[in-house]
Amino acid sequence: MFGYSIKEITSVAIEDLVLNYNITMDKFIAQSILIGILPLASIIGAIITRVLIKKFKRLSGIYVFTIFNVGAIVLVNITTFYTLLIGRFIEGICVGFYSAIAPIYLKEIAPKELRKMLGLFFSFGKILGVLISIFIQLIVV
């Protein structure tokens, strides 16, 4: 999710946004804001993770944080540039939380001999997400 989310706003997508939503700011500034808001929100999500883990424990924290996946609903129903920013911000908080909690939870439930490999797969998934979004961009352009 994180790898794909970082790379998904491409030059093709920003051209469509400028045409469809009448963005008045410079397209490079708009693209920078769209790309930068997700990692910024991810930092916030990772910080919130510590508080949630202490209060709800790991598995319960995952269930509680699923509520914040409303960002995906916002992204599906975007009507303005600012709606897109709000959706990406909420998505970034979720990405930060799940990036912090998922490796911990996977290592807890995995058999001892598979723990290192599962940690590797989590990092590999981020790289694979970036790679998939690059291939999608190559096909579209």
XYZ file of C-alpha atoms in Angstrom, residues 2-99:
98
model
C 2.722 2.457 0.976
C 4.876 1.884 -2.083
C 2.005 2.278 -4.496
C 0.522 5.261 -2.638
C 3.756 7.218 -2.792
C 4.198 6.811 -6.529
C 0.585 6.800 -7.750
C 0.310 10.565 -8.323
C 2.220 10.860 -11.582
C 2.546 13.530 -14.213
C -0.340 11.906 -16.080
C -2.600 12.139 -13.046
C -1.720 15.768 -12.357
C -2.585 16.745 -15.943
C -6.032 15.195 -15.476
C -6.459 16.998 -12.165
C -5.609 20.371 -13.685
C -8.132 19.802 -16.482
C -10.964 18.319 -14.410
C -10.819 20.333 -11.187
C -9.688 23.785 -12.376
C -6.631 23.951 -10.160
C -5.493 27.572 -10.139
C -2.063 27.016 -8.614
C 0.972 25.980 -10.621
C 0.739 22.311 -11.587
C 4.211 21.563 -10.203
C 3.276 23.028 -6.826
C 0.020 21.052 -6.840
C 1.906 17.863 -7.688
C 4.460 18.544 -4.939
C 1.715 19.038 -2.368
C -0.113 15.884 -3.488
C 3.038 13.779 -3.330
C 4.344 15.300 -0.098
C 1.169 15.156 1.965
C 1.126 11.350 2.162
C 4.611 10.874 3.727
C 3.936 13.781 6.089
C 0.703 12.177 7.244
C 2.518 8.824 7.501
C 4.810 10.328 10.121
C 1.766 11.444 12.092
C 0.215 7.969 11.762
C 3.401 6.309 12.991
C 3.506 8.603 16.028
C -0.161 7.902 16.808
C 0.603 4.176 16.606
C 2.553 4.222 19.851
C -0.366 5.733 21.757
C -2.872 3.297 20.230
C -0.695 0.264 20.948
C -0.424 1.246 24.608
C -4.150 1.882 24.909
C -5.684 -0.881 22.760
C -2.893 -3.481 22.333
C -1.737 -4.489 18.871
C -4.609 -6.454 17.398
C -7.288 -4.201 18.871
C -5.358 -1.191 17.569
C -5.552 -2.625 14.066
C -9.319 -2.962 14.409
C -9.688 0.571 15.789
C -7.521 2.087 13.067
C -9.575 0.443 10.326
C -12.054 3.281 10.919
C -9.533 5.660 9.351
C -9.749 3.788 6.054
C -12.538 6.228 5.265
C -9.779 8.029 3.359
C -10.249 5.493 0.578
C -13.932 6.408 0.367
C -12.988 10.086 0.168
C -10.503 9.332 -2.626
C -13.108 7.479 -4.650
C -15.550 10.384 -4.431
C -13.250 13.356 -5.051
C -14.928 16.470 -6.358
C -12.240 19.098 -5.742
C -8.489 19.304 -5.386
C -8.882 19.860 -1.651
C -10.981 16.718 -1.280
C -8.109 14.842 -2.881
C -5.683 16.401 -0.392
C -7.892 15.398 2.549
C -8.219 11.849 1.234
C -4.464 11.499 0.725
C -3.830 12.897 4.204
C -6.160 10.334 5.795
C -4.617 7.615 3.622
C -1.166 8.727 4.789
C -2.150 8.406 8.443
C -3.343 4.852 7.751
C -0.165 4.014 5.846
C 1.981 5.274 8.730
C 0.015 3.254 11.254
C 0.022 0.029 9.279
C 3.690 0.436 8.342
